[in-house]
Short mmCIF file of C-alpha atoms in Angstrom, two decimals:
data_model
loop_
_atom_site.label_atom_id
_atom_site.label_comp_id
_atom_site.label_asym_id
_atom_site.label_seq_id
_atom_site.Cartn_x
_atom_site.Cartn_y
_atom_site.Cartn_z
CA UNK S 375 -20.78 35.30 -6.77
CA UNK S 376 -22.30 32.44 -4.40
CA UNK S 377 -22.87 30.65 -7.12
CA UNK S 378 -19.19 30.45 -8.18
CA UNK S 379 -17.86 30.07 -4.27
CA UNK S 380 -19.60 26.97 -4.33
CA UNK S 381 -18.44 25.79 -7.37
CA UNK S 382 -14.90 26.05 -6.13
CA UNK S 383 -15.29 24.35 -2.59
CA UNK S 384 -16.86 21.59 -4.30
CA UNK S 385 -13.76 21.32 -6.43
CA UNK S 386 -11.36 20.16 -3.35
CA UNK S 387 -13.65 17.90 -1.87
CA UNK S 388 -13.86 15.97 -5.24
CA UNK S 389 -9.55 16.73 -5.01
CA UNK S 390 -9.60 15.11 -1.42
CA UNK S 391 -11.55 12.13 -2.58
CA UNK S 392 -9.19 11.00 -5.82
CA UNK S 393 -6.29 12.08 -2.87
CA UNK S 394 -7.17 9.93 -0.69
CA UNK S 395 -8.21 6.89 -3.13
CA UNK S 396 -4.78 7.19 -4.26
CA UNK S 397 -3.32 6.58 -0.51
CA UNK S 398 -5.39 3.95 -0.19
CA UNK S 399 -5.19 1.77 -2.92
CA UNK S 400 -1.90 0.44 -1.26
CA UNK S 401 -3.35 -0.58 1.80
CA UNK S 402 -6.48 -2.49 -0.54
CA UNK S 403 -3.43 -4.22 -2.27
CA UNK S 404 -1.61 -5.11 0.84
CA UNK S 405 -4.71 -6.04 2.46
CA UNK S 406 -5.08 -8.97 -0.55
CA UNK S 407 -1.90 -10.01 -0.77
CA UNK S 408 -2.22 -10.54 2.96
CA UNK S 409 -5.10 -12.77 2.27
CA UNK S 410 -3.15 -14.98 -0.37
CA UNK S 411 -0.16 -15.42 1.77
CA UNK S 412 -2.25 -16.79 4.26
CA UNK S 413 -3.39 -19.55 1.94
CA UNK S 414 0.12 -20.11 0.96
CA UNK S 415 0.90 -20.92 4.62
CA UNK S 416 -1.97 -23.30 4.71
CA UNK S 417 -1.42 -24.78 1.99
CA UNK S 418 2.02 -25.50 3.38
CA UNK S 419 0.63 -26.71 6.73
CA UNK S 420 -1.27 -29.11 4.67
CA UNK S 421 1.59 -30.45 2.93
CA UNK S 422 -0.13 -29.22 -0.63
CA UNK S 423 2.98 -27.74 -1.51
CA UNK S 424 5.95 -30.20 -1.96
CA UNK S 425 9.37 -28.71 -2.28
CA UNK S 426 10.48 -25.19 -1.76
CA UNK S 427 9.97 -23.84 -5.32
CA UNK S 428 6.00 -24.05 -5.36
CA UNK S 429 5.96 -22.00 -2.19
CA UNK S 430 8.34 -19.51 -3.13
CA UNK S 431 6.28 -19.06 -6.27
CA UNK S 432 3.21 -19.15 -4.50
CA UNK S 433 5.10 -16.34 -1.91
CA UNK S 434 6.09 -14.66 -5.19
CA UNK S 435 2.61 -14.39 -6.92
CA UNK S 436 1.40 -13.47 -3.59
CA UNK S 437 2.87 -9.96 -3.94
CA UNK S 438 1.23 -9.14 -7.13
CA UNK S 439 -1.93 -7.24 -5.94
CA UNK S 440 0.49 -4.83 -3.97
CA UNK S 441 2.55 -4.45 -6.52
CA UNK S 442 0.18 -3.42 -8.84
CA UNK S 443 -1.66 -1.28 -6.22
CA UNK S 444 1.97 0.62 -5.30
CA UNK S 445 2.38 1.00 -9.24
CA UNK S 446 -1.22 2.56 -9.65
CA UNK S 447 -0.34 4.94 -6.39
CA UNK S 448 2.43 6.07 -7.86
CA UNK S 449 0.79 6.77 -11.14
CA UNK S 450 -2.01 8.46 -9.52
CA UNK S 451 0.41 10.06 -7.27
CA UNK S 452 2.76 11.49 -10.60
CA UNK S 453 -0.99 12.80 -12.07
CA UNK S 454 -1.85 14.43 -9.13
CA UNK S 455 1.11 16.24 -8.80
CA UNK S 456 0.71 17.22 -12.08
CA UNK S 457 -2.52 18.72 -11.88
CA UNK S 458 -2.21 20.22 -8.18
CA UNK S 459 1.28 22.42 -10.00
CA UNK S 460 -1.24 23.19 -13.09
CA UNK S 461 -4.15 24.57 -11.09
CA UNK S 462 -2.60 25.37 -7.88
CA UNK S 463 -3.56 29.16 -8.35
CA UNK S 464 -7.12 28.14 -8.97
CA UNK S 465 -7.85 26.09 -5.90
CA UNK S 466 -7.24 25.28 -3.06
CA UNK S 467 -5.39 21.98 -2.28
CA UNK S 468 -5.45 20.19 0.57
CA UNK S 469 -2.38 20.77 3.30
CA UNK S 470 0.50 18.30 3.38
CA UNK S 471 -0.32 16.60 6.56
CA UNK S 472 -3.76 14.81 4.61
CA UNK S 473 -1.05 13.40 2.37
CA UNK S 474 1.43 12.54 4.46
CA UNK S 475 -0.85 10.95 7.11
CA UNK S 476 -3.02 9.12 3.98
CA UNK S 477 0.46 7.46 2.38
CA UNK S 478 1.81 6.74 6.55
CA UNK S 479 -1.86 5.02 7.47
CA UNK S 480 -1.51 3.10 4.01
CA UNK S 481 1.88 2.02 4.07
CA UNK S 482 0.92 0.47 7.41
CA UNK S 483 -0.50 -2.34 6.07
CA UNK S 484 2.14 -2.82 3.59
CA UNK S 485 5.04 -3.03 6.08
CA UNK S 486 2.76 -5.41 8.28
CA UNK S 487 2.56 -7.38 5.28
CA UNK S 488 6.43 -6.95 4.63
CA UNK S 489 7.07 -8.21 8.02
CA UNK S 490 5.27 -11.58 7.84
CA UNK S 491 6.58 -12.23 4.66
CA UNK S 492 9.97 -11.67 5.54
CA UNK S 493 9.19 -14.58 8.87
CA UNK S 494 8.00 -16.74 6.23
CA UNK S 495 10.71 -16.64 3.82
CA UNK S 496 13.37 -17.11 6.80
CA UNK S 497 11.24 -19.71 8.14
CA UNK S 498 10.79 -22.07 5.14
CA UNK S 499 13.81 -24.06 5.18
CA UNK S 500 13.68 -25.12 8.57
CA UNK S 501 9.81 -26.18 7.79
CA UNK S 502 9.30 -29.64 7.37
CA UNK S 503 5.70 -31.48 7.15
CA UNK S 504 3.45 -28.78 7.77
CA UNK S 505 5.27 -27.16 10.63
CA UNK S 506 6.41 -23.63 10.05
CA UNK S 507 8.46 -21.99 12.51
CA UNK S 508 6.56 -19.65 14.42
CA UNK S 509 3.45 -19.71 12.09
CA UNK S 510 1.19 -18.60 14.70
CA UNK S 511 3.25 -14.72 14.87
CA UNK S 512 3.28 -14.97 11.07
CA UNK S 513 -0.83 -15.78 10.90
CA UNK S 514 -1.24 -12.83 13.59
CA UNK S 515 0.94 -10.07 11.46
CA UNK S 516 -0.75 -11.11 8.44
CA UNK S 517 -3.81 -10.33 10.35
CA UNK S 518 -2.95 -7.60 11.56
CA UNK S 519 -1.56 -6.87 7.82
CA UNK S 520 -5.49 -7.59 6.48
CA UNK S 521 -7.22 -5.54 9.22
CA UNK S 522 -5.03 -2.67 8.99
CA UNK S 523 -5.79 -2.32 5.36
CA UNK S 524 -9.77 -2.40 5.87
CA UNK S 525 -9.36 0.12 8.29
CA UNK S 526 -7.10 2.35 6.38
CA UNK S 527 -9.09 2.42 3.25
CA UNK S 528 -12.75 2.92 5.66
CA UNK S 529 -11.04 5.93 7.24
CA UNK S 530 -8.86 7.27 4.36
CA UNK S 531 -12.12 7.31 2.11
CA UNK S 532 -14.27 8.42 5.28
CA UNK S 533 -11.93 11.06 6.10
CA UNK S 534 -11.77 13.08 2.54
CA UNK S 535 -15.19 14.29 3.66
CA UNK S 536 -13.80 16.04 5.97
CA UNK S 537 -11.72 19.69 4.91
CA UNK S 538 -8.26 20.57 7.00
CA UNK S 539 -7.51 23.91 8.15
CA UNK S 540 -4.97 25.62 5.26
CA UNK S 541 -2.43 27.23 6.35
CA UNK S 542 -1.24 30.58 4.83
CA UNK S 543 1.56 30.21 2.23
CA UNK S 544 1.09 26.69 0.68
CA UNK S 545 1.45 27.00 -2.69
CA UNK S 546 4.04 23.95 -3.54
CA UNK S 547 4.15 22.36 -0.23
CA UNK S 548 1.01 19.73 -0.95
CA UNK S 549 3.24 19.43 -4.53
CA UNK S 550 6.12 18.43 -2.43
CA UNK S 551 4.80 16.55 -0.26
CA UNK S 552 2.90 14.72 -3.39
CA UNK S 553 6.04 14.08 -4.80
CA UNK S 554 7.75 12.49 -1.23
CA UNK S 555 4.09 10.29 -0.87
CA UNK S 556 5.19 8.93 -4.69
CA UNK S 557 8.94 8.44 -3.74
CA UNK S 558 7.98 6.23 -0.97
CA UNK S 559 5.48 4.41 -3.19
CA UNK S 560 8.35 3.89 -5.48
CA UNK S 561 10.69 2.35 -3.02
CA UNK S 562 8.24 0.24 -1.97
CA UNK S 563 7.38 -1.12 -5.20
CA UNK S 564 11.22 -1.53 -5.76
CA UNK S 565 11.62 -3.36 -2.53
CA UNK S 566 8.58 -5.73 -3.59
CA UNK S 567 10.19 -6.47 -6.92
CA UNK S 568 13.47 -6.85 -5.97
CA UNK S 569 12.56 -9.39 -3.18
CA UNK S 570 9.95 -11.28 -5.62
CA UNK S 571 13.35 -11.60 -8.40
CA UNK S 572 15.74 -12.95 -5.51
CA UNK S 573 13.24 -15.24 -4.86
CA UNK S 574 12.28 -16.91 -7.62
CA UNK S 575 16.59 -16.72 -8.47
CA UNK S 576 17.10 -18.38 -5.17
CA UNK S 577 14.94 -21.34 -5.19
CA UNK S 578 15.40 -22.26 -8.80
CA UNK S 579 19.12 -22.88 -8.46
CA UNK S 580 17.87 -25.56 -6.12
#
């Protein structure tokens, strides 16, 4: 009998581990695409890139590890769900507000990142020799964007040691709140996409 009670509490902390990995992956992608948009913006200081098209590609290109890290949230987000509605009478899952508060602390970095992307993007064709418009705020939020990320995936990762207090009567609410975690994954992929396409449109017609 103890034997197989601590079979199944090892089960969810292995469950809050992957659950948490998943939130975080986000915030490791945002984190690096951070880190090449910054040496975009140098390289535009430095007057490596000539023109607007090499910098929007660079800007472009620059989104790809979030992208891909949104796509593999969402598909380990879609397998989780599946497997938390399989065996949700054989284990315990964790309570919404880990998965809520996991995607919210993850996304962080990835609207940090959004931000000085967009100030880049609007600040380009005023830029001329080197000088970006308000570079310094765009250097601090993609700062900000890199830090946040570090410390999201440290406490995400840290935290799924840790086992939250279950309330009674949760059958399908971690599945549903699962399913809104992958939604907003979604979006935000779509929003990435969609902005890297209107770019790459934009600047060629130049």
């Amino acid at each position: 009998m103890l034997r197989d009670e601590k079979s199944i509490a090892l089960k969810p902390s292995l469950q809050r581990f992957a659950l948490s990995f998943v939130c975080a992956v986000p915030a490791a992608g945002a984190a690096l695409s951070s880190v090449n948009l910054s040496g975009v913006m140098r390289g535009v200081e430095n007057a490596e890139s000539s023109g607007l098209l090499p910098v929007a590609t660079g800007i472009a290109n620059s989104n790809l590890p979030v992208l891909i890290a949104l796509y593999l949230g969402i598909f380990g987000g879609v397998l989780a769900i599946l497997l938390s509605a399989v065996r949700s009478s054989k284990i315990a899952l964790s309570p919404p507000a880990r998965f809520l508060f996991g995607s919210a602390l993850s996304l962080f970095a990835v609207l940090v990142l959004w931000r000085a992307k967009s100030m880049l993007i609007m600040a380009l064709p005023s830029s001329r020799e080197g000088v970006v418009a308000g570079a310094s705020t765009i250097k601090l939020w993609l700062t900000l964007s890199q830090i946040g990320g570090v410390i999201s995936i440290v406490v995400l990762l840290v935290g799924s040691i840790f086992r939250m207090a279950s309330g009674p009567k949760q059958k399908w609410s971690p599945v549903a709140a699962l399913l809104l975690v992958v939604i907003v994954f979604l979006f935000a992929a779509i929003a990435f996409q969609i902005r890297n396409s209107w770019l790459r449109d934009l600047y060629l017609q130049l």
